[in-house]
mmCIF file of C-alpha atoms in Angstrom:
data_model
loop_
_atom_site.group_PDB
_atom_site.id
_atom_site.type_symbol
_atom_site.label_atom_id
_atom_site.label_comp_id
_atom_site.label_asym_id
_atom_site.label_seq_id
_atom_site.Cartn_x
_atom_site.Cartn_y
_atom_site.Cartn_z
ATOM 1 C CA UNK H 562 118.450 -56.227 26.352
ATOM 2 C CA UNK H 563 119.439 -58.895 28.862
ATOM 3 C CA UNK H 564 119.676 -56.322 31.573
ATOM 4 C CA UNK H 565 116.075 -55.036 31.043
ATOM 5 C CA UNK H 566 114.669 -58.589 30.639
ATOM 6 C CA UNK H 567 115.148 -58.898 34.335
ATOM 7 C CA UNK H 568 111.563 -57.975 35.304
ATOM 8 C CA UNK H 569 112.400 -58.177 39.003
ATOM 9 C CA UNK H 570 114.597 -55.103 38.464
ATOM 10 C CA UNK H 571 111.678 -53.175 37.059
ATOM 11 C CA UNK H 572 109.544 -54.076 40.057
ATOM 12 C CA UNK H 573 112.225 -53.266 42.635
ATOM 13 C CA UNK H 574 113.262 -49.864 41.307
ATOM 14 C CA UNK H 575 109.925 -48.062 40.782
ATOM 15 C CA UNK H 576 110.736 -44.888 42.694
ATOM 16 C CA UNK H 577 112.267 -41.815 40.971
ATOM 17 C CA UNK H 578 116.063 -41.298 41.040
ATOM 18 C CA UNK H 579 117.605 -38.694 43.299
ATOM 19 C CA UNK H 580 118.549 -36.691 40.201
ATOM 20 C CA UNK H 581 114.883 -36.583 38.950
ATOM 21 C CA UNK H 582 113.828 -35.098 42.315
ATOM 22 C CA UNK H 583 116.673 -32.571 42.049
ATOM 23 C CA UNK H 584 115.543 -31.578 38.521
ATOM 24 C CA UNK H 585 111.946 -30.951 39.628
ATOM 25 C CA UNK H 586 113.331 -28.416 42.067
ATOM 26 C CA UNK H 587 115.070 -26.660 39.153
ATOM 27 C CA UNK H 588 111.977 -26.902 36.794
ATOM 28 C CA UNK H 589 111.253 -23.866 34.685
ATOM 29 C CA UNK H 590 108.121 -23.061 32.694
ATOM 30 C CA UNK H 591 108.833 -25.813 30.124
ATOM 31 C CA UNK H 592 105.698 -27.855 29.431
ATOM 32 C CA UNK H 593 107.373 -30.969 27.803
ATOM 33 C CA UNK H 594 110.320 -33.132 28.672
ATOM 34 C CA UNK H 595 112.497 -35.375 26.521
ATOM 35 C CA UNK H 596 114.371 -38.178 28.270
ATOM 36 C CA UNK H 597 117.219 -39.998 26.702
ATOM 37 C CA UNK H 598 118.091 -43.391 28.262
ATOM 38 C CA UNK H 599 114.756 -43.853 30.038
ATOM 39 C CA UNK H 600 115.476 -47.408 31.132
ATOM 40 C CA UNK H 601 112.566 -48.845 33.184
ATOM 41 C CA UNK H 602 110.632 -45.560 32.924
ATOM 42 C CA UNK H 603 110.708 -44.676 36.581
ATOM 43 C CA UNK H 604 111.807 -41.063 36.078
ATOM 44 C CA UNK H 605 109.608 -40.594 33.023
ATOM 45 C CA UNK H 606 106.632 -41.599 35.071
ATOM 46 C CA UNK H 607 107.616 -39.277 37.925
ATOM 47 C CA UNK H 608 107.956 -36.373 35.474
ATOM 48 C CA UNK H 609 104.625 -37.064 33.932
ATOM 49 C CA UNK H 610 103.006 -35.534 37.073
ATOM 50 C CA UNK H 611 104.776 -32.242 36.393
ATOM 51 C CA UNK H 612 105.056 -31.847 32.570
ATOM 52 C CA UNK H 613 102.399 -31.750 29.921
ATOM 53 C CA UNK H 614 104.046 -34.482 27.801
ATOM 54 C CA UNK H 615 107.040 -36.744 28.277
ATOM 55 C CA UNK H 616 108.939 -38.262 25.280
ATOM 56 C CA UNK H 617 111.079 -41.075 26.621
ATOM 57 C CA UNK H 618 113.691 -42.915 24.469
ATOM 58 C CA UNK H 619 115.771 -45.920 25.043
ATOM 59 C CA UNK H 620 117.940 -48.283 22.940
ATOM 60 C CA UNK H 621 116.400 -51.394 24.471
ATOM 61 C CA UNK H 622 113.325 -52.559 22.712
ATOM 62 C CA UNK H 623 112.449 -54.818 25.642
ATOM 63 C CA UNK H 624 112.547 -51.777 28.025
ATOM 64 C CA UNK H 625 110.371 -49.725 25.710
ATOM 65 C CA UNK H 626 107.800 -52.490 25.201
ATOM 66 C CA UNK H 627 107.720 -53.118 28.899
ATOM 67 C CA UNK H 628 107.216 -49.449 29.734
ATOM 68 C CA UNK H 629 104.356 -49.146 27.194
ATOM 69 C CA UNK H 630 102.519 -51.939 28.869
ATOM 70 C CA UNK H 631 103.281 -50.891 32.379
ATOM 71 C CA UNK H 632 102.347 -47.200 31.941
ATOM 72 C CA UNK H 633 99.551 -47.533 29.317
ATOM 73 C CA UNK H 634 97.140 -45.577 31.518
ATOM 74 C CA UNK H 635 99.466 -42.538 31.599
ATOM 75 C CA UNK H 636 98.313 -40.753 28.400
ATOM 76 C CA UNK H 637 101.018 -38.059 28.476
ATOM 77 C CA UNK H 638 103.879 -40.633 28.458
ATOM 78 C CA UNK H 639 105.263 -41.492 25.034
ATOM 79 C CA UNK H 640 107.962 -44.230 24.790
ATOM 80 C CA UNK H 641 110.127 -44.770 21.719
ATOM 81 C CA UNK H 642 112.990 -47.132 20.815
ATOM 82 C CA UNK H 643 115.928 -45.036 19.713
ATOM 83 C CA UNK H 644 119.642 -45.552 19.231
ATOM 84 C CA UNK H 645 121.765 -42.383 19.115
ATOM 85 C CA UNK H 646 123.312 -43.599 15.858
ATOM 86 C CA UNK H 647 119.827 -44.070 14.186
ATOM 87 C CA UNK H 648 117.934 -41.515 12.184
ATOM 88 C CA UNK H 649 114.770 -40.397 13.884
ATOM 89 C CA UNK H 650 112.220 -37.639 13.022
ATOM 90 C CA UNK H 651 112.305 -35.235 15.924
ATOM 91 C CA UNK H 652 110.639 -32.441 13.956
ATOM 92 C CA UNK H 653 107.321 -32.863 15.775
ATOM 93 C CA UNK H 654 109.071 -32.153 19.129
ATOM 94 C CA UNK H 655 111.549 -29.504 18.100
ATOM 95 C CA UNK H 656 109.130 -26.533 18.057
ATOM 96 C CA UNK H 657 107.573 -27.415 21.373
ATOM 97 C CA UNK H 658 108.718 -25.784 24.668
ATOM 98 C CA UNK H 659 110.926 -28.483 26.248
ATOM 99 C CA UNK H 660 113.613 -29.655 28.677
ATOM 100 C CA UNK H 661 116.091 -32.429 27.846
ATOM 101 C CA UNK H 662 116.944 -34.904 30.614
ATOM 102 C CA UNK H 663 119.655 -37.468 30.499
ATOM 103 C CA UNK H 664 120.468 -39.397 33.665
ATOM 104 C CA UNK H 665 123.184 -42.115 33.503
ATOM 105 C CA UNK H 666 123.065 -41.835 29.693
ATOM 106 C CA UNK H 667 126.220 -40.004 28.658
ATOM 107 C CA UNK H 668 128.594 -42.566 30.255
ATOM 108 C CA UNK H 669 126.881 -45.351 28.217
ATOM 109 C CA UNK H 670 128.013 -43.691 24.965
ATOM 110 C CA UNK H 671 131.285 -43.741 23.152
ATOM 111 C CA UNK H 672 133.138 -40.435 22.697
ATOM 112 C CA UNK H 673 131.803 -40.222 19.088
ATOM 113 C CA UNK H 674 128.197 -40.880 20.283
ATOM 114 C CA UNK H 675 128.549 -38.140 22.917
ATOM 115 C CA UNK H 676 129.250 -35.628 20.156
ATOM 116 C CA UNK H 677 126.211 -36.941 18.143
ATOM 117 C CA UNK H 678 124.059 -36.491 21.330
ATOM 118 C CA UNK H 679 125.257 -32.930 21.979
ATOM 119 C CA UNK H 680 124.611 -31.907 18.332
ATOM 120 C CA UNK H 681 121.160 -33.412 18.685
ATOM 121 C CA UNK H 682 120.624 -31.198 21.729
ATOM 122 C CA UNK H 683 121.667 -28.188 19.736
ATOM 123 C CA UNK H 684 119.082 -29.103 17.070
ATOM 124 C CA UNK H 685 116.260 -29.731 19.495
ATOM 125 C CA UNK H 686 116.771 -26.884 21.916
ATOM 126 C CA UNK H 687 115.375 -23.344 21.312
ATOM 127 C CA UNK H 688 116.699 -20.255 23.102
ATOM 128 C CA UNK H 689 116.888 -20.558 26.869
ATOM 129 C CA UNK H 690 115.860 -24.210 26.894
ATOM 130 C CA UNK H 691 117.886 -26.513 29.100
ATOM 131 C CA UNK H 692 119.631 -29.879 29.329
ATOM 132 C CA UNK H 693 120.010 -31.739 32.635
ATOM 133 C CA UNK H 694 122.790 -34.371 32.723
ATOM 134 C CA UNK H 695 124.051 -36.810 35.435
ATOM 135 C CA UNK H 696 126.796 -39.260 34.602
ATOM 136 C CA UNK H 697 129.757 -41.219 36.036
ATOM 137 C CA UNK H 698 133.102 -39.520 36.032
ATOM 138 C CA UNK H 699 136.610 -40.793 35.754
ATOM 139 C CA UNK H 700 136.809 -40.806 39.568
ATOM 140 C CA UNK H 701 134.148 -43.586 39.639
ATOM 141 C CA UNK H 702 136.199 -46.038 37.590
ATOM 142 C CA UNK H 703 137.885 -47.806 40.470
ATOM 143 C CA UNK H 704 134.794 -47.972 42.729
ATOM 144 C CA UNK H 705 132.792 -51.122 43.337
ATOM 145 C CA UNK H 706 129.660 -51.665 41.162
ATOM 146 C CA UNK H 707 126.428 -53.525 41.781
ATOM 147 C CA UNK H 708 126.040 -54.224 38.045
ATOM 148 C CA UNK H 709 129.566 -55.155 36.883
ATOM 149 C CA UNK H 710 129.180 -56.109 33.179
ATOM 150 C CA UNK H 711 127.924 -52.741 31.776
ATOM 151 C CA UNK H 712 130.051 -50.690 29.377
ATOM 152 C CA UNK H 713 130.865 -47.430 31.039
ATOM 153 C CA UNK H 714 132.732 -44.412 29.613
ATOM 154 C CA UNK H 715 134.168 -42.606 32.554
ATOM 155 C CA UNK H 716 133.984 -38.896 31.749
ATOM 156 C CA UNK H 717 135.740 -35.643 32.654
ATOM 157 C CA UNK H 718 133.151 -32.925 33.389
ATOM 158 C CA UNK H 719 135.268 -30.146 31.946
ATOM 159 C CA UNK H 720 135.488 -31.921 28.550
ATOM 160 C CA UNK H 721 131.725 -32.456 28.496
ATOM 161 C CA UNK H 722 131.297 -28.717 29.236
ATOM 162 C CA UNK H 723 133.595 -27.776 26.443
ATOM 163 C CA UNK H 724 131.795 -30.050 23.955
ATOM 164 C CA UNK H 725 128.471 -28.422 24.821
ATOM 165 C CA UNK H 726 129.989 -24.963 24.570
ATOM 166 C CA UNK H 727 131.219 -25.725 21.021
ATOM 167 C CA UNK H 728 127.543 -26.196 20.119
ATOM 168 C CA UNK H 729 126.567 -22.845 21.752
ATOM 169 C CA UNK H 730 125.116 -24.516 24.800
ATOM 170 C CA UNK H 731 126.328 -22.952 28.055
ATOM 171 C CA UNK H 732 126.923 -24.688 31.387
ATOM 172 C CA UNK H 733 125.062 -22.832 34.143
ATOM 173 C CA UNK H 734 125.427 -25.343 37.016
ATOM 174 C CA UNK H 735 127.775 -28.127 38.008
ATOM 175 C CA UNK H 736 128.522 -30.264 40.998
ATOM 176 C CA UNK H 737 130.241 -33.626 41.401
ATOM 177 C CA UNK H 738 130.886 -36.179 44.143
ATOM 178 C CA UNK H 739 129.276 -39.093 45.919
ATOM 179 C CA UNK H 740 125.989 -39.301 47.698
ATOM 180 C CA UNK H 741 123.986 -38.229 44.619
ATOM 181 C CA UNK H 742 123.275 -41.672 43.112
ATOM 182 C CA UNK H 743 123.350 -44.242 45.870
ATOM 183 C CA UNK H 744 122.051 -47.713 45.127
ATOM 184 C CA UNK H 745 122.424 -50.551 47.710
ATOM 185 C CA UNK H 746 126.116 -50.576 48.704
ATOM 186 C CA UNK H 747 127.178 -48.585 45.620
ATOM 187 C CA UNK H 748 127.791 -44.876 45.945
ATOM 188 C CA UNK H 749 128.747 -43.687 42.402
ATOM 189 C CA UNK H 750 130.983 -40.669 41.913
ATOM 190 C CA UNK H 751 128.983 -38.587 39.505
ATOM 191 C CA UNK H 752 128.717 -35.174 37.901
ATOM 192 C CA UNK H 753 125.542 -33.160 37.636
ATOM 193 C CA UNK H 754 125.399 -30.409 35.100
ATOM 194 C CA UNK H 755 122.658 -28.071 33.733
ATOM 195 C CA UNK H 756 123.202 -26.456 30.300
ATOM 196 C CA UNK H 757 121.232 -23.740 28.581
ATOM 197 C CA UNK H 758 121.132 -22.764 24.876
ATOM 198 C CA UNK H 759 121.980 -19.118 24.240
ATOM 199 C CA UNK H 760 122.126 -17.033 21.171
ATOM 200 C CA UNK H 761 125.693 -15.732 20.609
ATOM 201 C CA UNK H 762 126.270 -12.667 18.348
ATOM 202 C CA UNK H 763 128.971 -13.081 15.736
ATOM 203 C CA UNK H 764 131.903 -10.710 16.029
ATOM 204 C CA UNK H 765 132.180 -8.202 13.194
#
């Protein structure tokens, strides 16, 4: 809440992230996008030019209220306050053709919350629908940060891949390193992954 009450931050960072631009280059025929951890809404707004509807979620009530006021003219943008631990009726989105987008979201979650999120992805995704993730890895832990007081869960990409695989969601792309999420003097060490939900036949 205190982080997103800094209105100057909203005004300074109003351009899309490097990851959002990468994801547009990988866009399939999905007509809707669900973003978890939308923050100040900059990526959601960017995606609104390419998708029919954007459903953007964040835990911060202040961020959601701010985004609703800032982007009120953008009729295909829908902002909702949501905590991964809360119950929420996603049924109205489930049957729509969709992509899930989560930039700098996974590393804000505890290990238990990551499992909840991945199970939610399994529920939401239909066959051949995808999840785009970018997050800080364990190699970023010792690097200098612009915002020092955040909780960060520094993750191992192979463990995240295995957790998705347990829910029948297959990794189809992965890269990691620096140069993907630069901000001022900070150059985070991140992983980028794309997952797709497949149907798996049971062995007889």
